[in-house]
Amino acid sequence: MADRAPFLPENDYRDTWCGGVLDDLVGKKVRVAGWVNRRRDHGGLVFIDLRDRTGIVQLVFDPADSSEYFELGHALRPEWVLSAEGEVVRRDPETVNPEIGTGEFEVRVSGARILSEAETPPFEIEGFRSEVGEEARLRHRYLDLRRPVMQEAIEIRHRLVTEMRSFLDGEGFLEIETPVLTRSTPEGARDFLVPSRLHQGSFFALPQSPQLFKQMLMVAGFERYFQIARCFRDEDLRADRQPDFTQLDIEMSFVGIEDVISLNERLMAHVLSEMGVEVEIPFPRISHDEAIARFGTDRPDMRFGHEVIDLTEVLRGTEFKAFGGVIEGGGAVVGINFGPRELPRAQLDGLIEEAKELGAKGLVWAYCEDGGWRAPIAKFLSDDEQAGLNQALGASEGDLMLVAADSPPVAAGILGGLRTRLAERWDLIPETGDSLVWVIDWPMFERDERTDRWIALHHPFTSPAGELDPDDPGSARALAYDLVWNGVELGGGSIRISDPDLQKEVFAIIGIDEEEAADRFGFLLEALRYGAPPHGGIAYGVDRFAALLAGFDSIRDVIAFPKTASGNDPLTGAPSPVEEPQLRELGLTRGGAARTKPADG
Ligand code: ASP
């Protein structure tokens, strides 16, 4: 990091970064400041590793140089804050420390001052061990963030966002802020509500995304907008979700799908290249249906094969009930050939358990042997069926095949889920670089089994491709696109509806009648009546993007002050109860003035 150390104006505390104590300063006097990373007493000398944002430098307190400061050096403890000056010297070859950038040099202290003492930290900064629990890390996040890897993660995030900004600025995009206190603009999750004191009984919502505002900015004529936007979704706890998170939000006017895709490919190529990842554009595209069929997921990791193969036709008419029954009921049998991989029985049984976790009723494993199958169920399949399955799966002697039967998307989804889980475990991903792929041609609507209603798969402001047939919403395709990086969704967006009548039609399909549409989205429908240009955009999850670049599994590691996995903040104690008077002022006490709308509107 030292080579990117910013210019440092000299002052009383320091004139040199710790990480900058290098060759060119040998023989010169420097002043450095930072935190005591480590102290070692050695044969009458005190060695201090001093740490600032740019790195670590070794200070030597030698009574021969100055007894006054030697005492001070002796008193220092981890995490005390120190300013020290002295001459930079080259270390003896046998004491060079290759672990740190300044390891060939040290500063012989001739003056020092303690700027701040520190209590013993609840966990070590230097020598931090991964057993330190998340609760403890977040409770003292300012200490956790002192660790160089955390500093680096936060810096990577900063650089990512800076590169996004600079690219979009260069393309004529304006960064425009949209409100945080607003009316709810649903993206399918629950809103966080903020009670209004001045309008008692009414509530603001925190935005789930700036979706409707960015569309209105297009109506307003800004043409190219972006924002690093805070978004809020009050979702049930799921692994690695944060109730507040950051999106790079983009919207453009007078564009079709190709314009948005090509701008975003250049944006990605630029940003990734600045972050040290080279990718080729244009990115490949895959339709939603093909992604589900071949990879069992709408986030296909296309760095490796082992695709899902449809075996339904091979098995049509089979005597084996577990397959035959599913096929007769309109379902599918699908399989993946995982290549030569002899596993002990316990592990094969373990795979069946994993498939069940993914929603499977069962899973069949089989080895290709002597042109047929070696498998617990082999005796139920004819020789022809076994040979046909091997052929369809491209199996050669010793290959392991996993097979599932269910409705087509469910069966593919189970195998797709296993494929993703097994990718790392079985080292299936070759070092051939990154895979960025657009998933396009999304269905416009999806049937929600629970409520027996159509819901918008992206969001209801997404334009259909071509005419919309209100009698057959299931067949409609959306002008929507997702960008998937190595199997992770980086972002998604769509071309929007710019015709208010079409917008009303879409609302009607998802069960929002005229009255409700006017009540909830009247402002958007009205804006669309005043000359809305064709427009579209996209949003990227900045936290996930930064985590991937920094090499962390959890987005919490690239957020300075995240919530725990259970949605609270151990540092500040949020969320917290509030005092009665505060509630009273908001009209939220039992006897207060809160008015509520009847649930049915
Ligand atoms: N508003 C969408 C989201 O937050 C993104 C978009 O359609 O631009 O996912």
Coordinates of C-alpha atoms and ligand atoms in Angstrom, one line a residue:
M1 CA 0.0 0.0 0.0
A2 CA 2.9 2.3 0.6
D3 CA 3.3 3.1 -3.1
R4 CA -0.2 4.6 -3.1
A5 CA 0.4 6.5 0.2
P6 CA -1.1 10.0 -0.3
F7 CA 1.1 13.2 0.0
L8 CA 1.8 13.9 3.6
P9 CA 2.2 17.5 4.7
E10 CA 4.8 17.8 7.5
N11 CA 3.6 18.7 11.0
D12 CA 4.5 18.2 14.6
Y13 CA 3.2 14.7 14.6
R14 CA 4.9 13.3 11.6
D15 CA 6.5 14.0 8.2
T16 CA 6.7 10.4 6.9
W17 CA 4.3 7.5 6.6
C18 CA 5.4 4.4 8.4
G19 CA 5.1 2.4 5.2
G20 CA 7.3 5.0 3.5
V21 CA 10.5 4.4 5.5
L22 CA 12.5 3.1 2.5
D23 CA 15.8 3.3 0.8
D24 CA 15.7 6.9 -0.2
L25 CA 15.4 8.0 3.5
V26 CA 18.5 6.1 4.8
G27 CA 20.6 8.6 6.8
K28 CA 17.8 11.1 7.0
K29 CA 15.8 12.1 10.1
V30 CA 12.1 11.3 9.9
R31 CA 9.1 11.8 12.2
V32 CA 6.4 9.0 12.2
A33 CA 3.2 8.5 14.1
G34 CA 0.8 5.6 14.6
W35 CA -0.2 2.8 16.9
V36 CA 2.1 0.4 18.7
N37 CA 1.6 -2.9 16.9
R38 CA 4.1 -4.8 19.0
R39 CA 6.8 -4.2 21.6
R40 CA 9.9 -6.4 22.2
D41 CA 12.6 -5.9 24.8
H42 CA 15.9 -7.3 23.7
G43 CA 19.2 -7.1 25.5
G44 CA 18.7 -3.5 26.7
L45 CA 17.0 -2.3 23.6
V46 CA 13.3 -1.8 23.0
F47 CA 11.9 -2.5 19.5
I48 CA 8.5 -1.1 18.6
D49 CA 6.6 -1.9 15.5
L50 CA 4.7 1.2 14.7
R51 CA 1.6 1.0 12.5
D52 CA -0.2 3.5 10.4
R53 CA -2.5 3.2 7.4
T54 CA 0.3 2.6 5.0
G55 CA 2.3 -0.1 6.9
I56 CA 4.6 -0.9 9.7
V57 CA 8.0 0.4 10.6
Q58 CA 10.4 -0.7 13.3
L59 CA 11.6 1.8 15.9
V60 CA 14.6 1.2 18.0
F61 CA 14.9 2.7 21.5
D62 CA 18.5 2.5 22.6
P63 CA 19.7 3.9 25.9
A64 CA 22.9 4.8 24.2
D65 CA 21.0 7.2 21.9
S66 CA 18.9 8.7 24.7
S67 CA 18.1 7.4 28.1
E68 CA 15.2 9.7 28.4
Y69 CA 13.3 8.2 25.6
F70 CA 14.4 4.7 26.4
E71 CA 12.2 4.8 29.5
L72 CA 9.3 6.0 27.4
G73 CA 9.9 3.2 24.9
H74 CA 9.9 0.7 27.7
A75 CA 6.5 1.9 29.0
L76 CA 4.7 1.5 25.7
R77 CA 2.0 -1.0 25.3
P78 CA 0.1 -2.4 22.3
E79 CA -2.2 0.2 20.6
W80 CA -0.8 3.2 22.4
V81 CA -0.5 6.1 20.0
L82 CA 3.0 7.5 19.5
S83 CA 4.9 10.1 17.6
A84 CA 8.6 9.4 17.3
E85 CA 11.5 10.8 15.4
G86 CA 15.0 9.5 14.5
E87 CA 17.4 8.6 11.9
V88 CA 16.6 5.9 9.3
V89 CA 19.3 3.2 9.1
R90 CA 19.6 0.0 7.2
R91 CA 19.2 -3.1 9.4
D92 CA 21.9 -5.7 9.7
P93 CA 21.2 -8.4 7.1
E94 CA 20.4 -11.0 9.8
T95 CA 17.6 -8.8 11.3
V96 CA 15.9 -8.0 8.0
N97 CA 12.1 -8.7 8.2
P98 CA 10.8 -9.8 4.8
E99 CA 7.2 -9.8 6.2
I100 CA 6.9 -6.0 6.1
G101 CA 7.6 -3.5 3.3
T102 CA 10.0 -1.5 5.4
G103 CA 11.7 -4.7 6.7
E104 CA 15.3 -3.7 5.6
F105 CA 15.2 -0.4 7.6
E106 CA 14.5 0.9 11.1
V107 CA 14.3 4.3 12.8
R108 CA 16.8 4.9 15.7
V109 CA 14.6 7.0 18.0
S110 CA 16.0 10.3 19.2
G111 CA 12.7 11.8 20.4
A112 CA 9.2 10.5 21.1
R113 CA 5.9 11.5 22.6
I114 CA 3.0 9.4 23.7
L115 CA -0.2 10.9 22.2
S116 CA -2.6 8.5 23.7
E117 CA -2.6 5.5 26.0
A118 CA -4.8 2.4 25.3
E119 CA -6.5 -0.1 27.4
T120 CA -5.6 -3.7 26.7
P121 CA -7.7 -4.5 23.6
P122 CA -10.3 -7.3 24.0
F123 CA -8.6 -9.1 21.1
E124 CA -5.2 -8.8 19.6
I125 CA -4.8 -6.6 16.5
E126 CA -1.4 -8.0 15.7
G127 CA -1.7 -11.8 15.6
F128 CA -5.5 -11.7 15.4
R129 CA -7.0 -15.2 15.4
S130 CA -10.0 -16.2 13.4
E131 CA -11.6 -17.7 16.5
V132 CA -12.5 -14.1 17.6
G133 CA -16.2 -14.2 17.4
E134 CA -18.2 -11.8 15.2
E135 CA -20.0 -10.3 18.1
A136 CA -16.7 -9.3 19.7
R137 CA -15.3 -7.9 16.5
L138 CA -18.4 -5.8 15.8
R139 CA -18.7 -4.7 19.5
H140 CA -15.2 -3.1 19.1
R141 CA -15.4 -2.6 15.3
Y142 CA -12.9 0.4 15.5
L143 CA -10.3 -2.1 16.7
D144 CA -11.3 -4.8 14.3
L145 CA -10.9 -2.2 11.5
R146 CA -7.3 -1.4 12.6
R147 CA -6.3 -4.8 11.2
P148 CA -4.4 -4.4 7.9
V149 CA -6.7 -6.8 6.1
M150 CA -9.7 -4.8 7.1
Q151 CA -8.1 -1.6 6.2
E152 CA -7.3 -3.1 2.8
A153 CA -10.9 -4.3 2.3
I154 CA -12.3 -0.9 3.0
E155 CA -9.7 0.7 0.7
I156 CA -10.7 -1.8 -2.1
R157 CA -14.3 -0.7 -1.7
H158 CA -13.3 2.9 -1.9
R159 CA -11.4 2.3 -5.1
L160 CA -14.2 0.3 -6.6
V161 CA -16.7 3.1 -5.9
T162 CA -14.2 5.7 -7.1
E163 CA -13.7 3.9 -10.4
M164 CA -17.5 3.6 -10.9
R165 CA -17.9 7.3 -10.3
S166 CA -15.1 8.3 -12.6
F167 CA -16.2 6.1 -15.5
L168 CA -19.8 7.3 -15.3
D169 CA -18.7 10.9 -14.9
G170 CA -16.6 10.5 -18.1
E171 CA -19.7 9.2 -19.9
G172 CA -21.8 12.2 -19.0
F173 CA -23.8 10.7 -16.1
L174 CA -24.8 13.0 -13.3
E175 CA -24.7 11.8 -9.7
I176 CA -28.1 12.8 -8.2
E177 CA -29.3 12.1 -4.7
T178 CA -32.8 10.9 -4.1
P179 CA -34.6 11.0 -0.8
V180 CA -34.0 8.6 2.1
L181 CA -37.3 9.6 3.7
T182 CA -39.9 8.8 1.1
R183 CA -43.0 6.9 0.3
S184 CA -42.5 3.2 -0.1
T185 CA -41.4 2.1 -3.5
P186 CA -41.8 -1.6 -3.2
E187 CA -39.2 -4.0 -4.7
G188 CA -40.8 -7.0 -3.1
A189 CA -39.5 -6.7 0.4
R190 CA -40.9 -5.2 3.6
D191 CA -40.3 -1.5 4.2
F192 CA -38.6 0.2 7.1
L193 CA -41.1 2.8 8.3
V194 CA -40.3 6.1 10.0
P195 CA -43.1 7.8 11.9
S196 CA -43.7 11.4 11.1
R197 CA -43.9 13.7 14.1
L198 CA -45.4 16.6 12.2
H199 CA -47.9 14.4 10.4
Q200 CA -48.9 12.1 13.2
G201 CA -50.3 8.8 12.1
S202 CA -48.4 9.0 8.8
F203 CA -45.1 7.3 8.0
F204 CA -42.2 7.7 5.7
A205 CA -40.6 4.6 4.3
L206 CA -36.9 4.1 3.7
P207 CA -36.3 3.3 0.1
Q208 CA -35.8 -0.3 -1.0
S209 CA -34.3 1.3 -4.1
P210 CA -34.4 4.7 -5.9
Q211 CA -36.4 3.0 -8.7
L212 CA -39.3 5.5 -9.1
F213 CA -37.1 8.5 -8.5
K214 CA -34.6 7.5 -11.1
Q215 CA -37.5 7.0 -13.6
M216 CA -38.8 10.5 -12.7
L217 CA -35.3 11.9 -13.2
M218 CA -35.6 10.6 -16.8
V219 CA -39.0 12.2 -17.2
A220 CA -37.3 15.4 -15.9
G221 CA -34.7 15.2 -18.7
F222 CA -31.5 14.3 -17.0
E223 CA -31.0 11.5 -19.4
R224 CA -28.0 9.9 -17.6
Y225 CA -28.2 9.4 -13.8
F226 CA -26.3 7.4 -11.3
Q227 CA -26.1 7.2 -7.5
I228 CA -24.2 5.3 -4.9
A229 CA -27.5 4.7 -3.1
R230 CA -28.3 3.4 0.3
C231 CA -31.2 1.1 0.2
F232 CA -33.2 -0.5 3.0
R233 CA -35.1 -3.8 3.0
D234 CA -36.7 -5.2 6.1
E235 CA -36.3 -8.8 5.1
D236 CA -36.3 -11.9 7.2
L237 CA -32.8 -13.0 8.2
R238 CA -30.9 -14.8 5.4
A239 CA -27.3 -15.5 5.3
D240 CA -25.3 -12.5 4.5
R241 CA -28.0 -9.9 4.0
Q242 CA -27.8 -6.5 5.5
P243 CA -30.9 -4.4 6.3
D244 CA -29.2 -1.4 4.8
F245 CA -26.9 -1.9 1.8
T246 CA -25.5 0.0 -1.1
Q247 CA -26.3 -0.1 -4.7
L248 CA -24.7 1.5 -7.7
D249 CA -27.9 2.7 -9.3
I250 CA -28.0 3.8 -13.0
E251 CA -30.7 5.0 -15.4
M252 CA -30.5 6.2 -19.0
S253 CA -32.9 7.7 -21.5
F254 CA -33.5 7.1 -25.2
V255 CA -32.0 3.6 -24.9
G256 CA -32.9 0.0 -25.7
I257 CA -31.5 -3.1 -24.1
E258 CA -28.4 -3.1 -26.3
D259 CA -27.4 0.4 -25.3
V260 CA -27.7 -0.4 -21.6
I261 CA -25.8 -3.6 -22.0
S262 CA -23.0 -2.1 -24.0
L263 CA -22.5 0.8 -21.6
N264 CA -22.4 -1.6 -18.7
E265 CA -19.9 -3.9 -20.3
R266 CA -17.6 -1.0 -20.8
L267 CA -18.2 0.1 -17.2
M268 CA -17.4 -3.4 -15.9
A269 CA -14.4 -3.8 -18.1
H270 CA -13.0 -0.5 -16.8
V271 CA -13.8 -1.0 -13.2
L272 CA -12.5 -4.6 -13.1
S273 CA -9.4 -3.8 -15.0
E274 CA -8.6 -1.0 -12.5
M275 CA -9.1 -3.6 -9.8
G276 CA -6.7 -6.0 -11.5
V277 CA -9.2 -8.3 -13.2
E278 CA -9.1 -8.4 -17.0
V279 CA -12.3 -9.4 -18.8
E280 CA -13.2 -9.4 -22.5
I281 CA -16.3 -7.7 -23.8
P282 CA -18.9 -8.3 -25.1
F283 CA -20.0 -10.7 -22.4
P284 CA -21.8 -13.9 -23.5
R285 CA -25.6 -14.0 -23.0
I286 CA -27.8 -16.8 -22.0
S287 CA -31.6 -16.8 -21.8
H288 CA -33.3 -17.4 -18.5
D289 CA -34.8 -20.7 -19.7
E290 CA -31.5 -22.0 -21.0
A291 CA -29.7 -21.0 -17.8
I292 CA -32.3 -23.0 -15.8
A293 CA -32.1 -26.0 -18.1
R294 CA -28.3 -26.2 -18.4
F295 CA -27.2 -25.0 -15.0
G296 CA -30.4 -25.3 -12.8
T297 CA -30.1 -21.7 -11.7
D298 CA -30.6 -18.1 -13.0
R299 CA -27.0 -17.4 -11.8
P300 CA -25.0 -19.8 -13.8
D301 CA -21.3 -20.2 -13.1
M302 CA -20.0 -20.8 -16.6
R303 CA -16.4 -21.2 -15.7
F304 CA -16.8 -25.0 -15.8
G305 CA -19.0 -27.6 -17.5
H306 CA -20.7 -30.5 -15.8
E307 CA -24.0 -29.2 -17.1
V308 CA -27.4 -30.5 -16.3
I309 CA -28.6 -33.0 -19.0
D310 CA -32.2 -33.8 -19.7
L311 CA -32.7 -37.6 -19.6
T312 CA -36.5 -37.7 -19.8
E313 CA -36.6 -39.0 -23.4
V314 CA -34.1 -41.8 -22.6
L315 CA -36.4 -43.0 -19.8
R316 CA -39.8 -42.4 -21.2
G317 CA -41.8 -45.7 -20.7
T318 CA -39.3 -47.1 -18.2
E319 CA -40.6 -49.8 -15.8
F320 CA -38.7 -48.1 -12.9
K321 CA -41.6 -46.3 -11.1
A322 CA -39.5 -43.6 -9.3
F323 CA -38.6 -42.2 -12.8
G324 CA -41.5 -43.4 -14.9
G325 CA -44.1 -42.0 -12.5
V326 CA -42.5 -38.5 -12.5
I327 CA -42.3 -38.5 -16.3
E328 CA -45.9 -39.6 -16.7
G329 CA -46.9 -36.7 -14.4
G330 CA -45.2 -34.2 -16.8
G331 CA -41.9 -34.1 -14.8
A332 CA -38.3 -34.6 -15.9
V333 CA -35.4 -36.8 -15.1
V334 CA -32.1 -34.9 -15.3
G335 CA -28.5 -35.8 -14.6
I336 CA -25.0 -34.5 -14.3
N337 CA -21.8 -36.4 -15.2
F338 CA -19.2 -35.4 -12.6
G339 CA -16.4 -37.3 -14.3
P340 CA -14.2 -40.0 -12.8
R341 CA -14.5 -39.8 -9.0
E342 CA -14.6 -42.9 -6.8
L343 CA -16.2 -42.0 -3.5
P344 CA -16.8 -44.1 -0.4
R345 CA -20.4 -45.1 0.2
A346 CA -20.8 -42.8 3.1
Q347 CA -20.0 -39.8 1.0
L348 CA -22.4 -40.9 -1.7
D349 CA -25.1 -41.2 0.9
G350 CA -24.1 -37.7 2.1
L351 CA -24.9 -36.4 -1.3
I352 CA -28.4 -37.7 -1.1
E353 CA -28.8 -35.8 2.2
E354 CA -27.5 -32.7 0.6
A355 CA -29.9 -33.0 -2.3
K356 CA -32.7 -33.3 0.2
E357 CA -31.6 -30.1 1.9
L358 CA -32.0 -28.6 -1.6
G359 CA -35.6 -29.8 -1.8
A360 CA -35.1 -33.1 -3.5
K361 CA -37.2 -36.1 -2.7
G362 CA -34.3 -38.3 -3.5
L363 CA -31.1 -38.6 -5.5
V364 CA -29.7 -41.4 -7.6
W365 CA -25.9 -42.0 -7.9
A366 CA -24.4 -44.3 -10.4
Y367 CA -21.0 -45.2 -11.9
C368 CA -20.5 -46.0 -15.5
E369 CA -19.1 -49.6 -15.5
D370 CA -18.7 -52.0 -18.5
G371 CA -21.0 -49.9 -20.6
G372 CA -23.8 -50.1 -18.0
W373 CA -24.6 -48.8 -14.5
R374 CA -23.1 -49.7 -11.2
A375 CA -25.7 -48.3 -8.8
P376 CA -28.2 -49.3 -6.1
I377 CA -31.0 -48.9 -8.6
A378 CA -29.2 -50.5 -11.6
K379 CA -31.3 -53.6 -11.3
F380 CA -34.5 -51.6 -12.0
L381 CA -33.2 -50.3 -15.4
S382 CA -32.8 -52.3 -18.6
D383 CA -29.4 -52.7 -20.3
D384 CA -30.6 -50.4 -23.1
E385 CA -31.7 -47.8 -20.6
Q386 CA -28.4 -47.9 -18.8
A387 CA -26.5 -47.6 -22.1
G388 CA -28.8 -44.8 -23.2
L389 CA -28.2 -42.9 -20.0
N390 CA -24.4 -43.3 -20.3
Q391 CA -24.6 -42.0 -23.8
A392 CA -26.8 -39.0 -23.0
L393 CA -24.5 -38.1 -20.1
G394 CA -21.3 -38.7 -22.2
A395 CA -20.1 -41.0 -19.5
S396 CA -17.0 -43.2 -19.8
E397 CA -15.8 -45.9 -17.5
G398 CA -15.6 -44.8 -13.9
D399 CA -17.6 -41.6 -14.2
L400 CA -19.9 -40.6 -11.4
M401 CA -23.4 -39.5 -12.4
L402 CA -26.0 -37.9 -10.2
V403 CA -29.6 -38.0 -11.3
A404 CA -32.8 -36.4 -10.0
A405 CA -36.4 -36.5 -11.0
D406 CA -39.1 -33.9 -10.3
S407 CA -40.9 -31.1 -12.1
P408 CA -38.4 -29.7 -14.7
P409 CA -37.2 -26.6 -13.0
V410 CA -37.1 -28.2 -9.6
A411 CA -35.1 -31.2 -10.8
A412 CA -32.6 -29.0 -12.6
G413 CA -32.5 -26.7 -9.6
I414 CA -31.5 -29.5 -7.3
L415 CA -28.7 -30.7 -9.5
G416 CA -27.7 -27.1 -10.2
G417 CA -27.5 -26.5 -6.5
L418 CA -25.3 -29.6 -6.0
R419 CA -23.1 -28.5 -8.9
T420 CA -22.5 -25.2 -7.2
R421 CA -21.8 -26.8 -3.8
L422 CA -19.5 -29.4 -5.3
A423 CA -17.5 -27.0 -7.5
E424 CA -15.0 -26.1 -4.8
R425 CA -15.2 -29.3 -2.9
W426 CA -14.2 -31.3 -6.0
D427 CA -12.1 -28.6 -7.5
L428 CA -14.2 -28.4 -10.7
I429 CA -13.3 -24.9 -11.6
P430 CA -10.3 -24.6 -13.9
E431 CA -8.0 -21.5 -13.7
T432 CA -9.3 -20.1 -16.9
G433 CA -10.3 -16.7 -15.6
D434 CA -13.5 -15.1 -14.9
S435 CA -17.0 -15.7 -16.4
L436 CA -19.3 -12.7 -16.8
V437 CA -22.5 -13.5 -18.4
W438 CA -25.8 -11.7 -19.1
V439 CA -28.9 -13.6 -18.2
I440 CA -31.7 -12.2 -20.6
D441 CA -35.2 -13.0 -21.8
W442 CA -36.6 -13.3 -18.3
P443 CA -40.3 -14.2 -17.8
M444 CA -42.2 -11.1 -17.1
F445 CA -44.4 -12.7 -14.4
E446 CA -44.3 -15.7 -12.1
R447 CA -47.1 -17.5 -10.4
D448 CA -47.0 -17.1 -6.6
E449 CA -48.2 -20.5 -5.4
R450 CA -48.9 -19.2 -1.9
T451 CA -51.3 -16.4 -2.9
D452 CA -52.2 -17.9 -6.3
R453 CA -51.5 -14.6 -8.0
W454 CA -49.1 -13.3 -10.7
I455 CA -46.1 -11.4 -9.4
A456 CA -43.6 -9.4 -11.4
L457 CA -40.3 -11.3 -11.6
H458 CA -38.1 -8.2 -11.8
H459 CA -40.3 -5.4 -10.7
P460 CA -43.6 -4.1 -12.1
F461 CA -42.0 -1.1 -13.9
T462 CA -40.2 -3.5 -16.3
S463 CA -41.2 -3.4 -19.9
P464 CA -42.5 -6.5 -21.6
A465 CA -40.8 -7.6 -24.8
G466 CA -43.5 -7.0 -27.5
E467 CA -47.2 -7.1 -26.9
L468 CA -48.6 -8.2 -23.6
D469 CA -51.4 -10.8 -23.7
P470 CA -53.4 -10.3 -20.5
D471 CA -54.9 -13.8 -20.9
D472 CA -51.5 -15.5 -20.8
P473 CA -49.2 -13.5 -18.6
G474 CA -47.0 -16.6 -18.1
S475 CA -45.8 -16.4 -21.7
A476 CA -44.7 -12.8 -21.5
R477 CA -41.0 -12.1 -21.6
A478 CA -39.4 -9.0 -20.0
L479 CA -36.8 -6.6 -21.3
A480 CA -34.7 -7.5 -18.2
Y481 CA -31.1 -8.5 -17.7
D482 CA -28.9 -9.7 -14.9
L483 CA -25.2 -9.6 -14.9
V484 CA -23.7 -12.8 -13.3
W485 CA -20.0 -13.0 -12.3
N486 CA -18.7 -16.5 -11.6
G487 CA -22.1 -17.6 -10.4
V488 CA -22.9 -14.6 -8.3
E489 CA -25.5 -12.0 -9.3
L490 CA -23.7 -8.6 -9.5
G491 CA -26.6 -6.6 -10.7
G492 CA -29.8 -6.5 -12.6
G493 CA -32.1 -4.1 -14.4
S494 CA -34.5 -3.6 -17.2
I495 CA -36.0 -1.3 -19.9
R496 CA -38.9 0.4 -18.2
I497 CA -42.5 1.0 -19.1
S498 CA -42.8 4.6 -20.4
D499 CA -46.5 4.4 -21.4
P500 CA -48.9 4.9 -18.5
D501 CA -51.6 2.7 -20.0
L502 CA -49.2 -0.2 -20.4
Q503 CA -48.1 0.4 -16.8
K504 CA -51.7 0.2 -15.7
E505 CA -52.1 -3.1 -17.6
V506 CA -49.1 -4.6 -15.8
F507 CA -50.4 -3.5 -12.5
A508 CA -53.8 -5.1 -13.3
I509 CA -52.1 -8.5 -14.1
I510 CA -50.4 -8.5 -10.7
G511 CA -53.6 -7.6 -9.0
I512 CA -53.2 -3.9 -8.5
D513 CA -56.5 -2.3 -9.6
E514 CA -56.9 1.3 -10.9
E515 CA -57.7 2.6 -7.5
E516 CA -54.8 1.0 -5.7
A517 CA -52.5 2.0 -8.5
A518 CA -53.6 5.6 -8.2
D519 CA -53.2 5.5 -4.5
R520 CA -49.7 3.9 -4.4
F521 CA -48.2 4.9 -7.7
G522 CA -50.3 7.8 -8.9
F523 CA -47.3 10.1 -8.9
L524 CA -45.4 7.8 -11.3
L525 CA -48.4 7.3 -13.6
E526 CA -48.9 11.0 -13.7
A527 CA -45.2 11.7 -14.5
L528 CA -45.4 9.2 -17.3
R529 CA -48.3 11.2 -18.8
Y530 CA -46.1 14.3 -19.2
G531 CA -43.7 13.0 -21.9
A532 CA -41.6 10.1 -20.7
P533 CA -38.6 9.2 -22.8
P534 CA -37.9 5.5 -23.4
H535 CA -35.6 4.6 -20.6
G536 CA -33.9 1.8 -18.7
G537 CA -31.2 1.1 -16.2
I538 CA -29.6 -1.3 -13.8
A539 CA -28.4 -1.5 -10.2
Y540 CA -25.4 -3.3 -8.8
G541 CA -24.9 -4.6 -5.3
V542 CA -21.8 -2.7 -4.2
D543 CA -21.2 -4.7 -1.0
R544 CA -21.2 -8.0 -2.8
F545 CA -19.0 -6.6 -5.6
A546 CA -16.5 -5.3 -3.0
A547 CA -16.5 -8.5 -1.1
L548 CA -15.7 -10.5 -4.2
L549 CA -12.9 -8.2 -5.1
A550 CA -11.4 -8.2 -1.6
G551 CA -11.7 -12.0 -1.5
F552 CA -14.2 -12.2 1.5
D553 CA -17.1 -14.5 1.7
S554 CA -19.2 -12.1 3.8
I555 CA -20.3 -8.6 2.7
R556 CA -20.0 -7.7 6.4
D557 CA -16.2 -7.6 5.9
V558 CA -16.4 -4.7 3.4
I559 CA -18.9 -2.6 5.3
A560 CA -17.3 -0.4 7.9
F561 CA -20.1 -0.7 10.4
P562 CA -22.3 -3.7 9.5
K563 CA -25.1 -5.3 11.4
T564 CA -24.6 -8.9 12.7
A565 CA -26.1 -11.8 10.9
S566 CA -29.1 -11.4 13.2
G567 CA -29.6 -7.8 12.2
N568 CA -28.4 -5.8 15.2
D569 CA -25.4 -3.6 15.9
P570 CA -23.4 -4.7 19.0
L571 CA -21.4 -1.5 18.8
T572 CA -24.1 1.1 19.3
G573 CA -26.8 -1.3 20.5
A574 CA -29.1 -0.6 17.7
P575 CA -32.0 -1.2 17.4
S576 CA -32.8 0.0 20.9
P577 CA -36.0 0.8 22.8
V578 CA -36.8 4.5 23.0
E579 CA -38.2 6.6 25.9
E580 CA -41.9 7.0 26.4
P581 CA -41.8 10.8 25.7
Q582 CA -40.3 10.2 22.3
L583 CA -43.1 7.8 21.5
R584 CA -45.7 10.2 22.8
E585 CA -44.3 13.0 20.6
L586 CA -44.7 10.7 17.6
G587 CA -48.2 9.8 18.6
L588 CA -47.1 6.2 18.9
T589 CA -48.1 5.5 22.5
R590 CA -51.2 3.4 23.3
G591 CA -53.2 6.5 24.1
G592 CA -51.6 8.5 21.3
A593 CA -53.0 9.9 18.1
A594 CA -51.8 7.1 15.8
R595 CA -54.2 6.6 13.0
T596 CA -54.0 3.4 10.9
K597 CA -55.3 2.6 7.5
P598 CA -57.6 -0.4 7.5
A599 CA -55.6 -3.3 6.1
D600 CA -57.8 -3.7 3.0
G601 CA -57.4 -0.1 2.0
Ligands
ASP1 N1 -34.4 -1.2 -8.9 C1 -33.8 -2.4 -9.2 C2 -33.2 -3.1 -8.0 O1 -33.0 -2.5 -7.0 C3 -32.7 -2.3 -10.3 C4 -33.2 -1.8 -11.6 O2 -34.2 -2.2 -12.1 O3 -32.5 -0.8 -12.1 O4 -32.9 -4.3 -8.0

